[in-house]
Amino acid sequence: MSIKIIIISKLEETRLKVAAALESEDIYIAGQFKDGASALSRIESVDPDIVIMMLDTDESDVFATSERIYMNRPSSVVMLITKNMDVDVLQRAMKAGIRHVIPWKRESQYLIENVRTVYNEESSHRDALKGEQSLGHTSKVITVFGSKGGSGKTTIAVNLAVNLAKKKKKVALIDLDLQYGDANIFLNLETNDTLDELIQGYADFDIDTIRNYMKTHSSGVHILIAPKSPEYAEFITREHVEKLINIIRPYYDYLIIDVSASFDDITILAIDSSNLILMVTGLDVSILRNSKISLKVLESIKQISKVKLVINRDSKGSISVSDVEKILQCPIAAVIPSDWKTVGTALNTGIPFVQNVKRTRAGAAIDALTKEVIEFRPVIEKKEEE
Ligand SMILES: Nc1ncnc2c1ncn2[C@@H]1O[C@H](COP(=O)(O)OP(=O)(O)OP(=O)(O)O)[C@@H](O)[C@H]1O
Ligand SMILES: [Mg+2]
């Protein structure tokens, strides 16, 4: 499905520049107009997702047109692009019902990402208006764990998060692999606003502060990135992480947590806070042995009932999926094929494979996992009577 767009700008040159910058397979330009008067009937007939307006010469027309769209066509959202981002412009935009004002930049990728982010945010908002979203009481916290390094935890956490966002879920991803977290690499996101910076900068953080430190991926996933270097991990305590999870969880449908391969304090806390633990395992003796030991640990800390297995790198070998089921005696949420080409290319380009236009075997497996996750209903634990 493509994002339908109408462009309005007085200057033909600008209209063409914007249209060219937005050339992408998920974007469809449904029309370009010089002013609101000529655009309104087209907006009426094609019902665009986004109307992009350039604030160039005649300002009054821009705000008047936005107001009409806001009042009469709430399904189309206005995105204002301006070279002068001042308080006056922002105030007038707010009055005209424009929630998205972005500064003009030539780079195509910047524009495309802004368009996708606006589209994703507005889709969730529309669903919420239809009553299809909850206010957070059902939010699910999912830790993707696996006791062997390199088993595919981050690959699965990232692709699951993006796939849930594609299904209009509000998703946060926290990278709690504090020493070597690399989830941002899988999403091609770089920033200095990392988890340790947040914690060092704000002793008493709230959701707004946390959001300032989250990066938004084009899919709509909000991600809190791990420290840039292992020594910064020491600034982050169990208490910090507990507070972080508690603050974030009511604002999202899904909170996906990527962790390291060890049972450290932070991983145990993530596991403890989760409704669902996806334990990544595989089809070789070494990983199965590790998984068996981990399951015993999870049993001893009373977390075993939350565990589902994800068997990664499935290929025809001497150990089969049903052997794993017998050995580990745990329900299986998904089986992901070994698919070096798809998974490796995704990592190298920073584009999660669930965003590939062409359907892949790995993508289909993540689709199945996403379905499992959506259909999963957490067991509500009854508090014991004191
Ligand atoms: N199903 C798969 N098919 C092929 N390659 C895969 C598959 N899953 C993961 N990989 C590759 O294995 C490597 C490790 O994956 P990933 O980083 O997701 O593992 P991890 O468990 O998060 O590792 P770490 O313990 O270091 O955090 C990556 O190069 C990834 O591309
Ligand atoms: Mg990892």
XYZ file of C-alpha atoms and ligand atoms in Angstrom:
418
model
C 0.000 0.000 0.000
C 1.386 3.403 -0.876
C 1.123 6.738 0.909
C -1.043 9.064 -1.176
C 0.240 12.635 -1.356
C -0.832 15.981 -2.790
C 1.693 18.791 -3.067
C 0.742 22.457 -2.925
C 3.250 25.195 -3.621
C 3.051 28.512 -5.431
C 6.289 27.833 -7.249
C 6.363 25.179 -9.912
C 10.070 24.629 -9.380
C 9.498 23.816 -5.695
C 6.606 21.475 -6.478
C 8.760 19.538 -8.907
C 11.676 19.403 -6.450
C 9.469 18.000 -3.693
C 7.843 15.476 -6.021
C 11.257 14.332 -7.251
C 12.599 14.052 -3.708
C 9.652 11.889 -2.727
C 10.200 9.308 -5.424
C 9.855 6.036 -3.578
C 7.944 2.821 -4.143
C 5.717 3.394 -1.090
C 4.760 6.964 -2.053
C 2.264 7.995 -4.710
C 1.957 11.646 -5.754
C -1.733 12.121 -6.532
C -1.410 15.716 -7.694
C 0.558 18.968 -7.616
C -1.200 22.338 -7.307
C -0.238 25.978 -7.119
C -2.791 26.914 -4.464
C -5.513 25.643 -2.188
C -8.357 26.717 -4.451
C -7.234 24.468 -7.269
C -6.253 21.586 -4.931
C -9.389 21.255 -2.804
C -11.562 19.408 -5.305
C -8.764 16.928 -6.012
C -8.295 16.434 -2.268
C -12.012 15.746 -2.033
C -11.911 13.153 -4.782
C -8.673 11.266 -4.049
C -8.668 11.527 -0.253
C -4.873 11.800 0.149
C -3.120 10.628 3.311
C -0.916 13.702 3.414
C -1.160 17.172 1.868
C 2.291 18.728 1.715
C 2.257 22.504 1.658
C 5.234 24.735 1.125
C 5.247 27.996 2.966
C 6.804 30.093 0.228
C 5.160 33.251 -0.947
C 1.475 33.630 -0.235
C 1.119 32.528 3.385
C -2.541 33.290 3.859
C -3.623 30.705 1.326
C -1.585 28.013 3.062
C -3.183 28.520 6.454
C -6.681 29.025 5.077
C -6.416 25.849 2.999
C -5.089 23.856 5.973
C -7.948 25.036 8.092
C -10.464 23.841 5.507
C -8.785 20.460 5.250
C -8.573 20.164 9.035
C -12.270 20.980 9.480
C -13.734 19.135 6.498
C -11.308 16.360 5.591
C -9.725 15.110 8.842
C -8.596 11.921 7.126
C -6.026 13.973 5.172
C -3.264 15.402 7.275
C -1.334 18.537 6.428
C 2.434 18.610 6.578
C 3.915 22.075 6.332
C 7.420 22.578 4.997
C 9.010 25.917 5.707
C 12.353 27.647 5.425
C 11.591 29.928 8.372
C 10.743 27.902 11.404
C 9.830 30.688 13.812
C 7.355 31.002 16.655
C 4.934 33.007 14.525
C 4.790 30.276 11.861
C 4.342 27.573 14.481
C 1.544 29.482 16.215
C -0.306 30.080 12.975
C 0.165 26.469 11.975
C -1.293 25.291 15.265
C -4.280 27.569 14.825
C -4.874 26.131 11.372
C -4.791 22.582 12.750
C -1.360 21.651 11.361
C 0.474 19.245 13.623
C 3.464 18.561 11.432
C 5.806 21.388 10.531
C 9.230 20.480 9.236
C 12.130 22.616 8.077
C 12.959 22.495 4.382
C 15.908 20.305 3.440
C 16.774 19.112 -0.015
C 17.744 15.571 0.945
C 15.346 13.045 -0.433
C 15.813 10.554 2.408
C 14.952 13.211 4.987
C 11.677 14.073 3.272
C 10.712 10.461 2.690
C 11.379 9.545 6.318
C 9.316 12.477 7.557
C 6.451 11.477 5.292
C 6.560 7.873 6.533
C 6.727 8.962 10.179
C 3.771 11.327 9.780
C 1.810 8.644 7.972
C 2.483 6.053 10.677
C 1.663 8.418 13.515
C -1.547 9.563 11.858
C -2.652 6.008 11.077
C -2.340 5.090 14.753
C -4.214 8.245 15.657
C -7.027 7.382 13.235
C -7.269 3.848 14.623
C -7.412 5.312 18.100
C -10.336 7.512 17.008
C -12.096 4.393 15.774
C -11.557 2.916 19.227
C -9.117 0.302 17.940
C -6.311 1.198 20.320
C -6.050 0.832 24.039
C -4.724 3.341 26.510
C -1.955 1.055 27.546
C -3.515 -1.303 30.045
C -2.927 -4.168 27.633
C 0.574 -3.156 26.598
C 2.819 -6.140 26.228
C 6.446 -6.223 27.237
C 8.478 -8.759 25.295
C 12.092 -9.667 25.966
C 13.995 -11.388 23.194
C 16.496 -13.545 25.012
C 18.941 -16.275 24.103
C 21.816 -17.606 26.104
C 24.209 -17.915 23.211
C 25.829 -14.864 21.604
C 25.010 -14.372 17.959
C 21.887 -16.553 18.060
C 19.804 -13.878 16.314
C 18.189 -11.982 19.204
C 18.681 -8.527 17.733
C 17.656 -9.630 14.242
C 14.404 -10.992 15.670
C 13.747 -8.115 18.107
C 14.213 -5.464 15.414
C 12.203 -7.179 12.690
C 9.408 -8.030 15.104
C 9.269 -4.408 16.312
C 9.136 -3.030 12.758
C 6.559 -5.597 11.698
C 4.307 -4.717 14.645
C 4.636 -1.032 13.723
C 3.640 -1.923 10.148
C 0.454 -3.278 11.649
C -0.222 0.138 13.176
C 0.854 -0.835 16.660
C 2.643 1.699 18.786
C 6.020 0.101 19.420
C 9.047 0.957 21.540
C 12.316 -0.914 21.325
C 14.862 -0.677 24.126
C 18.346 -1.946 23.602
C 19.364 -3.349 26.972
C 22.434 -5.103 25.650
C 24.269 -2.396 27.546
C 27.802 -3.290 26.544
C 27.515 -4.277 22.908
C 24.003 -3.248 21.888
C 23.725 -2.787 18.144
C 19.976 -2.659 17.430
C 20.424 0.849 15.980
C 22.806 -0.541 13.350
C 20.042 -2.874 12.152
C 17.857 0.234 11.716
C 20.582 2.498 10.344
C 20.085 5.021 13.138
C 22.929 6.960 14.701
C 22.677 9.416 17.563
C 24.458 10.666 20.643
C 21.174 10.452 22.540
C 21.795 7.065 24.069
C 20.414 5.388 27.166
C 23.420 6.281 29.338
C 23.228 9.918 28.212
C 19.592 10.034 29.292
C 20.360 8.542 32.676
C 23.413 10.704 33.295
C 21.640 13.847 32.139
C 18.422 13.425 34.052
C 18.293 11.953 37.517
C 14.526 12.189 37.433
C 13.398 11.390 33.891
C 9.794 11.263 32.728
C 8.147 10.121 29.490
C 8.825 13.430 27.725
C 12.508 13.294 28.590
C 12.694 9.657 27.502
C 10.971 10.515 24.209
C 13.587 13.205 23.554
C 16.213 10.506 23.724
C 14.336 8.035 21.553
C 14.969 7.918 17.817
C 11.989 7.339 15.546
C 12.562 4.808 12.794
C 10.725 5.334 9.501
C 8.424 2.429 10.429
C 7.257 4.381 13.474
C 9.202 2.325 16.036
C 10.662 4.449 18.835
C 14.041 3.168 19.902
C 16.189 3.867 22.905
C 19.737 3.121 21.870
C 22.367 1.337 23.984
C 25.549 3.101 25.165
C 28.143 3.690 22.486
C 30.925 2.033 24.412
C 30.935 -0.811 26.998
C 32.368 1.301 29.835
C 29.268 3.530 29.868
C 27.116 0.569 30.852
C 28.198 1.002 34.459
C 26.155 4.206 34.772
C 22.970 2.219 34.292
C 21.585 0.391 37.286
C 18.777 -2.068 37.797
C 16.736 0.702 39.432
C 17.153 2.972 36.409
C 15.974 0.264 34.049
C 13.040 -0.685 36.236
C 11.897 2.929 36.320
C 12.429 3.255 32.570
C 10.274 0.232 31.748
C 7.524 1.320 34.129
C 7.368 4.799 32.637
C 7.461 3.667 29.014
C 5.071 0.712 29.096
C 1.707 2.522 29.364
C 2.440 4.624 26.274
C 2.949 1.761 23.839
C 1.122 -1.324 22.649
C 4.378 -3.249 22.595
C 7.650 -2.720 24.348
C 10.315 -4.966 22.815
C 13.509 -5.438 24.787
C 16.728 -6.679 23.250
C 19.202 -8.031 25.802
C 22.681 -9.493 25.978
C 23.349 -13.229 26.005
C 24.116 -13.379 29.725
C 21.880 -13.677 32.747
C 23.052 -10.395 34.211
C 21.044 -8.129 36.518
C 19.598 -6.092 33.676
C 18.544 -9.122 31.630
C 16.868 -10.703 34.645
C 15.023 -7.470 35.326
C 13.842 -7.299 31.692
C 12.686 -10.908 31.884
C 10.928 -10.261 35.155
C 9.103 -7.219 33.722
C 7.968 -9.065 30.599
C 4.695 -10.777 29.762
C 6.406 -12.838 27.106
C 9.973 -14.104 26.806
C 11.006 -15.134 23.324
C 13.938 -17.434 23.757
C 16.008 -17.712 20.619
C 17.486 -21.120 20.064
C 18.741 -23.141 17.137
C 19.362 -26.543 15.711
C 22.789 -27.462 16.994
C 23.839 -29.340 20.063
C 25.751 -26.476 21.595
C 22.889 -23.947 21.453
C 20.383 -26.562 22.610
C 22.541 -27.395 25.604
C 22.747 -23.689 26.503
C 19.008 -23.284 26.029
C 18.290 -26.257 28.284
C 20.427 -24.709 31.048
C 18.751 -21.309 30.581
C 15.307 -22.858 30.807
C 16.314 -24.417 34.126
C 17.409 -21.003 35.393
C 14.144 -19.476 34.187
C 12.267 -22.209 35.981
C 14.139 -21.545 39.206
C 13.274 -17.835 39.049
C 9.622 -18.671 38.277
C 9.607 -17.235 34.758
C 9.225 -20.404 32.735
C 5.492 -19.978 32.054
C 6.224 -16.860 30.002
C 8.731 -18.514 27.670
C 8.157 -19.357 24.012
C 10.904 -20.564 21.734
C 11.976 -19.037 18.468
C 14.050 -21.484 16.498
C 16.429 -19.512 14.336
C 18.494 -20.592 11.343
C 16.340 -23.586 10.513
C 17.884 -25.734 7.804
C 17.817 -29.381 6.908
C 20.194 -31.105 9.283
C 20.353 -33.960 11.713
C 18.313 -32.126 14.389
C 14.729 -31.235 13.527
C 12.243 -28.765 14.977
C 10.284 -31.575 16.596
C 13.509 -32.821 18.262
C 13.918 -29.349 19.784
C 10.370 -29.416 21.048
C 11.026 -32.767 22.702
C 14.389 -31.773 24.173
C 13.367 -28.360 25.494
C 9.701 -29.092 26.269
C 8.597 -25.582 25.647
C 6.055 -24.113 23.199
C 7.417 -22.837 19.894
C 6.349 -19.385 18.729
C 8.113 -19.427 15.366
C 10.718 -21.096 13.204
C 12.940 -18.790 11.181
C 14.848 -20.241 8.241
C 18.521 -19.822 7.697
C 18.567 -17.138 5.040
C 21.962 -15.485 4.870
C 21.185 -13.449 1.789
C 18.080 -11.766 3.211
C 19.261 -11.408 6.810
C 22.815 -10.360 5.920
C 21.718 -7.796 3.320
C 19.256 -6.300 5.804
C 22.009 -5.854 8.372
C 24.446 -4.374 5.875
C 21.952 -1.878 4.471
C 20.265 -1.047 7.771
C 16.851 -1.865 6.299
C 15.026 -4.588 8.262
C 14.019 -7.410 5.928
C 10.356 -7.147 6.928
C 10.395 -3.859 4.986
C 11.487 -5.589 1.763
C 8.940 -5.199 -0.989
C 9.631 -8.725 -2.191
C 8.415 -11.368 0.204
C 11.222 -13.414 1.709
C 11.200 -16.649 3.692
C 12.669 -14.892 6.721
C 10.035 -12.146 6.390
C 7.237 -14.707 6.214
C 8.560 -16.326 9.402
C 8.567 -12.969 11.190
C 4.988 -12.442 9.948
C 4.031 -15.701 11.645
C 5.840 -14.651 14.818
C 4.096 -11.268 14.757
C 0.737 -13.001 14.480
C 1.612 -15.193 17.481
C 2.638 -12.124 19.457
C -0.541 -10.213 18.590
C -2.730 -13.166 19.449
C -0.839 -13.857 22.653
C -2.809 -12.941 25.750
C -0.682 -12.403 28.847
C -1.709 -14.350 31.912
C -2.868 -11.866 34.494
C -1.235 -12.904 37.703
C -3.422 -12.682 40.765
C -1.748 -10.980 43.692
C -1.564 -13.349 46.631
C -3.710 -12.385 49.593
C -1.574 -11.047 52.370
N 17.940 -16.664 10.229
C 19.151 -16.220 9.937
N 19.729 -16.560 8.776
C 20.959 -16.121 8.475
N 21.679 -15.310 9.253
C 21.187 -14.933 10.418
C 19.894 -15.361 10.829
N 19.633 -14.803 12.041
C 20.715 -14.070 12.372
N 21.653 -14.138 11.403
C 22.980 -13.475 11.390
O 23.692 -13.843 12.567
C 24.440 -12.774 13.080
C 24.072 -12.548 14.543
O 22.727 -12.071 14.612
P 22.243 -11.095 15.765
O 23.172 -9.941 15.910
O 20.827 -10.830 15.526
O 22.434 -12.061 17.023
P 22.397 -11.680 18.559
O 21.874 -12.875 19.263
O 21.699 -10.396 18.770
O 23.946 -11.485 18.863
P 24.603 -10.876 20.196
O 24.579 -11.972 21.214
O 25.996 -10.518 19.753
O 23.787 -9.697 20.598
C 24.166 -11.586 12.189
O 25.206 -11.458 11.264
C 22.863 -11.957 11.482
O 22.800 -11.375 10.197
Mg 22.295 -8.645 19.789
